[in-house]
JSON list of C-alpha atoms in Angstrom, two decimals:
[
{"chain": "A", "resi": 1, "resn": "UNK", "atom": "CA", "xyz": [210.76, 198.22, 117.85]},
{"chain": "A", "resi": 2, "resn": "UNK", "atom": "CA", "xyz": [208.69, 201.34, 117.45]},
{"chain": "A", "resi": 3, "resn": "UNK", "atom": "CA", "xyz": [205.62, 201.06, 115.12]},
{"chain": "A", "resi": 4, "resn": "UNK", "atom": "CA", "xyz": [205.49, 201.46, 111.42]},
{"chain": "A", "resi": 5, "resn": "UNK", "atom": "CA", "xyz": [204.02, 204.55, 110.07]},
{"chain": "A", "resi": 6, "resn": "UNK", "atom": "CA", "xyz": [200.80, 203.10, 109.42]},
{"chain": "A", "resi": 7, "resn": "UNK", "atom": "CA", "xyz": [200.30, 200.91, 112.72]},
{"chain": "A", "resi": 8, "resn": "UNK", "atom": "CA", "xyz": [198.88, 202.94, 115.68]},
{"chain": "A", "resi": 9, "resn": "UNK", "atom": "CA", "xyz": [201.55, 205.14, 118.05]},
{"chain": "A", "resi": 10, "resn": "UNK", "atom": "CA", "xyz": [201.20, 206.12, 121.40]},
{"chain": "A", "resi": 11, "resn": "UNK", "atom": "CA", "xyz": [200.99, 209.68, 122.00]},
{"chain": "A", "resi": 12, "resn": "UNK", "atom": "CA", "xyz": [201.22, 211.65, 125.46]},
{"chain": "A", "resi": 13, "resn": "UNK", "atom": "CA", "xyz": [199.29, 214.95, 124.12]},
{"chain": "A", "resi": 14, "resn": "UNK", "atom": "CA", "xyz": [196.71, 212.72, 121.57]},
{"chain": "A", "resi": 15, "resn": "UNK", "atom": "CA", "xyz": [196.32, 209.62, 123.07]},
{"chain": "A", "resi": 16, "resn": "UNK", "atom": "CA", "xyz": [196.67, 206.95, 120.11]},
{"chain": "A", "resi": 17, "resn": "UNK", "atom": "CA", "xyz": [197.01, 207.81, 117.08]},
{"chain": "A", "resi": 18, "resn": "UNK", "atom": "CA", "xyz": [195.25, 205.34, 114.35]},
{"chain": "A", "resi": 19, "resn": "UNK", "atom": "CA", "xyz": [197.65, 205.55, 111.82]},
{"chain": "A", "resi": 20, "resn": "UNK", "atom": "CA", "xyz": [199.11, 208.19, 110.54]},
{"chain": "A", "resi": 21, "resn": "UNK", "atom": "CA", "xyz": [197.15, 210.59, 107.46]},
{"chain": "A", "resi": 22, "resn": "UNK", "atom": "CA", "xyz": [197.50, 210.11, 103.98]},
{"chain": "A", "resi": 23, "resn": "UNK", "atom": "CA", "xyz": [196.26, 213.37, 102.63]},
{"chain": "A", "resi": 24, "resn": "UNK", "atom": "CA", "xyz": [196.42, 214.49, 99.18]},
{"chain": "A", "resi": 25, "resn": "UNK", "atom": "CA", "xyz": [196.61, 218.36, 98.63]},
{"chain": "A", "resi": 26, "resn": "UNK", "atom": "CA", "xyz": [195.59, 220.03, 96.07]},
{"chain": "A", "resi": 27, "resn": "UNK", "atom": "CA", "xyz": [195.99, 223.73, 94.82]},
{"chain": "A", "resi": 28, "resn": "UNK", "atom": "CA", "xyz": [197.41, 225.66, 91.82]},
{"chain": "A", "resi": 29, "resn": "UNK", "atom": "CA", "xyz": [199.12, 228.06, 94.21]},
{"chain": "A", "resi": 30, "resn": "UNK", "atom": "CA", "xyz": [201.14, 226.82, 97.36]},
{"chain": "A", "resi": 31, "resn": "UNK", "atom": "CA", "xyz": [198.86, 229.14, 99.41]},
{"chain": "A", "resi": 32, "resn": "UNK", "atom": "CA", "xyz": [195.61, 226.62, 97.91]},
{"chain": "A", "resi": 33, "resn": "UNK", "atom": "CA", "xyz": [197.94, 224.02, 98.71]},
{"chain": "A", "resi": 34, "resn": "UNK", "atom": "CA", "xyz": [198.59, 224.80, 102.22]},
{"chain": "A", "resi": 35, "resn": "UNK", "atom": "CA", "xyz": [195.12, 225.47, 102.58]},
{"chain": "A", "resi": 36, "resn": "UNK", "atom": "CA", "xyz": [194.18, 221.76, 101.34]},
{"chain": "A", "resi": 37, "resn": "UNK", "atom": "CA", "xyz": [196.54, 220.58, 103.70]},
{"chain": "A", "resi": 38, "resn": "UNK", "atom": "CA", "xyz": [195.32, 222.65, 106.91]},
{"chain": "A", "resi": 39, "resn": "UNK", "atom": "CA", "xyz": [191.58, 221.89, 106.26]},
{"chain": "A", "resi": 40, "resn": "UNK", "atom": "CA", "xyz": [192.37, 218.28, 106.36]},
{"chain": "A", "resi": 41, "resn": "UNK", "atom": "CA", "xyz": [194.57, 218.21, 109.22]},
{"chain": "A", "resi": 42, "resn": "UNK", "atom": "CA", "xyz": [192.82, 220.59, 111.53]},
{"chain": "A", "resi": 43, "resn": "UNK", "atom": "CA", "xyz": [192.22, 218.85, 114.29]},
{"chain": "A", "resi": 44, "resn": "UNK", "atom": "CA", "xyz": [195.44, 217.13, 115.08]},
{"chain": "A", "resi": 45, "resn": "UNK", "atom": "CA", "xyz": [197.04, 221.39, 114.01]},
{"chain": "A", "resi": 46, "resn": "UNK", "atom": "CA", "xyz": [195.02, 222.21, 116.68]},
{"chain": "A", "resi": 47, "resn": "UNK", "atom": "CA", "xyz": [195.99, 219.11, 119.26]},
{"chain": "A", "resi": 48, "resn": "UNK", "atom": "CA", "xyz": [199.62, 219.51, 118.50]},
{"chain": "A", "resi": 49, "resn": "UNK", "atom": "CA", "xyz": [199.43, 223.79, 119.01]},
{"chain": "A", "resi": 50, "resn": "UNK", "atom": "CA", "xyz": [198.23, 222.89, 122.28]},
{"chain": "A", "resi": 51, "resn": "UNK", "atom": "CA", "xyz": [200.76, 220.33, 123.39]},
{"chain": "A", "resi": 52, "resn": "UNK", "atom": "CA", "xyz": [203.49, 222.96, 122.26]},
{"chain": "A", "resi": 53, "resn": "UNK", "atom": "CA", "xyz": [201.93, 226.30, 123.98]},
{"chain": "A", "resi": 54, "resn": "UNK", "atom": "CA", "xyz": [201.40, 224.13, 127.21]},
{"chain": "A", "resi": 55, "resn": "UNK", "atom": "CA", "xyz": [204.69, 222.80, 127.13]},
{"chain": "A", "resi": 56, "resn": "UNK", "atom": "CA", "xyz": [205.87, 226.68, 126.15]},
{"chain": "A", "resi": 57, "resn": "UNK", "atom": "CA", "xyz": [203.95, 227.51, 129.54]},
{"chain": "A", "resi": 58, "resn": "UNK", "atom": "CA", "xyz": [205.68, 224.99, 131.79]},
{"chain": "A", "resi": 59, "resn": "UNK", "atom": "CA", "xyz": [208.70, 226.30, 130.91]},
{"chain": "A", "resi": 60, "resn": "UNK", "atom": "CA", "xyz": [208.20, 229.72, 131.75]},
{"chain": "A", "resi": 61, "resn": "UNK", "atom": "CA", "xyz": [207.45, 231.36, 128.05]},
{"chain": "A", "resi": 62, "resn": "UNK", "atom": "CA", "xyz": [204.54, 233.67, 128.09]},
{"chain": "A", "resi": 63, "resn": "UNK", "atom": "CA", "xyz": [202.53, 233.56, 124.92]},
{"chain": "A", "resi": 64, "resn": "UNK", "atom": "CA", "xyz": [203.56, 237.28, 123.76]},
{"chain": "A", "resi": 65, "resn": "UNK", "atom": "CA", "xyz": [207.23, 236.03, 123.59]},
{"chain": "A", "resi": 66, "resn": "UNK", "atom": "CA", "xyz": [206.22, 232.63, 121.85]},
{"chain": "A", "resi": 67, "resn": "UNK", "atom": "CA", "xyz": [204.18, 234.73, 119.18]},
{"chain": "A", "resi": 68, "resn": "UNK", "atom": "CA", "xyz": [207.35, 237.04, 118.80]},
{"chain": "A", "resi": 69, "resn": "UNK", "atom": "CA", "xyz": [209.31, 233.68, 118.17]},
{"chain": "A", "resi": 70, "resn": "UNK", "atom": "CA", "xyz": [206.73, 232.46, 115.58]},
{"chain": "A", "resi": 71, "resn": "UNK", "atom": "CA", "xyz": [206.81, 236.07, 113.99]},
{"chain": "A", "resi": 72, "resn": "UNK", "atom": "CA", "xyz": [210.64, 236.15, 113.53]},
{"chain": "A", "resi": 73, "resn": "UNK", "atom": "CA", "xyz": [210.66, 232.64, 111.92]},
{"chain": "A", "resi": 74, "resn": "UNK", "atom": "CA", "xyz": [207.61, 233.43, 109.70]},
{"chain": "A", "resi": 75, "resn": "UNK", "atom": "CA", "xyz": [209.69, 236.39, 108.17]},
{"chain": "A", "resi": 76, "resn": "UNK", "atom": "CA", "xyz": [212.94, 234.41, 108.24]},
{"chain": "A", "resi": 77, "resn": "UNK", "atom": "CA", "xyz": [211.14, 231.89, 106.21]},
{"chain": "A", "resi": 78, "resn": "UNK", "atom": "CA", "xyz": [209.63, 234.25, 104.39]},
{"chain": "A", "resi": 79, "resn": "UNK", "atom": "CA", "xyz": [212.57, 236.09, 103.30]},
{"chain": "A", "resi": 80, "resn": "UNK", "atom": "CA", "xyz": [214.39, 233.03, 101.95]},
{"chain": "A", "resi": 81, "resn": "UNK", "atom": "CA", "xyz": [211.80, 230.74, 100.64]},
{"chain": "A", "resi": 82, "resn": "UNK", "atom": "CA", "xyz": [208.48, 232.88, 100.15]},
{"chain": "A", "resi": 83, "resn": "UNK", "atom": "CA", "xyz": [206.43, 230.00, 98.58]},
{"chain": "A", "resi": 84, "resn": "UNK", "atom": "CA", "xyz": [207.03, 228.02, 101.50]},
{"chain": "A", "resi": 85, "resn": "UNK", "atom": "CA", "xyz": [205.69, 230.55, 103.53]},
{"chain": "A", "resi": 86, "resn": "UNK", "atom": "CA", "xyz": [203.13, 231.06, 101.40]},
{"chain": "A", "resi": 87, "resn": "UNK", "atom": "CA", "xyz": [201.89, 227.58, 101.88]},
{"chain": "A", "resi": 88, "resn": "UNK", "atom": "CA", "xyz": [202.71, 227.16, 105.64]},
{"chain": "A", "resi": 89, "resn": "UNK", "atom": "CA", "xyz": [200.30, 230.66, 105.88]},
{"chain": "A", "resi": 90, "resn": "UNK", "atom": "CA", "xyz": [197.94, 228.55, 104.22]},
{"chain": "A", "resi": 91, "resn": "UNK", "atom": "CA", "xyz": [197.56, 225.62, 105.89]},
{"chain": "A", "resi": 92, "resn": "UNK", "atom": "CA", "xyz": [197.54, 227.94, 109.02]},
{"chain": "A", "resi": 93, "resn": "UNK", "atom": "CA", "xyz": [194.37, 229.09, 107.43]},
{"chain": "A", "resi": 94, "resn": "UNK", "atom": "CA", "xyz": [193.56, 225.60, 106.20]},
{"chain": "A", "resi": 95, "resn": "UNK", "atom": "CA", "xyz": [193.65, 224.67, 109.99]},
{"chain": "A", "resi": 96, "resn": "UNK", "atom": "CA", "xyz": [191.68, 228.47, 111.69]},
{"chain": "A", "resi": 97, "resn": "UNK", "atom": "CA", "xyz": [195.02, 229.40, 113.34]},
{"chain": "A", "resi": 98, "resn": "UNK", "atom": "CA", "xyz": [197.50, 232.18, 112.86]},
{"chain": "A", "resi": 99, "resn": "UNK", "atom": "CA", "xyz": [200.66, 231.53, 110.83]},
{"chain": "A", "resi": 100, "resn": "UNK", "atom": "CA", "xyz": [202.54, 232.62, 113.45]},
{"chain": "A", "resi": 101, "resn": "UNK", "atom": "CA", "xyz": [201.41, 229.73, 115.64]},
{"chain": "A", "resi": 102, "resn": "UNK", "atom": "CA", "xyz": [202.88, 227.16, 112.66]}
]
């Protein structure tokens, strides 16, 4: 049976995770709140970005074509729900990437 949310899971990019994060985010605007969230969560952003653009790599997609990918779905996202882009732009900056890269 796989593990419970809170027991530890295996992980081929992070090694083991301890359990997974309860965060609480706060903000009054869903940019604050996706900058609570990003601060917080930083270093397993970061961890996970990697996994992805490495994986990206093996599979033969350079990284201008990936950020062209993550540009198209930030303004798809944008266009029909702007506060969610709002706050995925800030946890981006929450977490020191570009919201592309989310």
């Amino acid at each position: 049976a796989p593990p419970s949310p809170t027991e530890a899971a295996p992980s081929p990019w992070l090694g083991s995770w301890e359990k997974l994060p309860v965060i609480v985010c706060r903000g009054e605007t869903p940019a604050e709140v996706g900058w609570s969230h990003g601060e917080q969560l930083r270093d397993r952003i970061g961890a996970t970005l990697a996994f992805y653009f490495s994986l990206f790599e093996e599979v033969g997609l350079g990284s201008e074509e990936v950020r062209s990918w993550g540009e198209g779905f930030r303004a798809e996202i944008g266009a029909h729900a702007p506060a969610l882009a709002e706050e995925i732009a800030g946890i981006a900056a929450g977490a020191g990437r570009a919201d592309w890269e989310l």
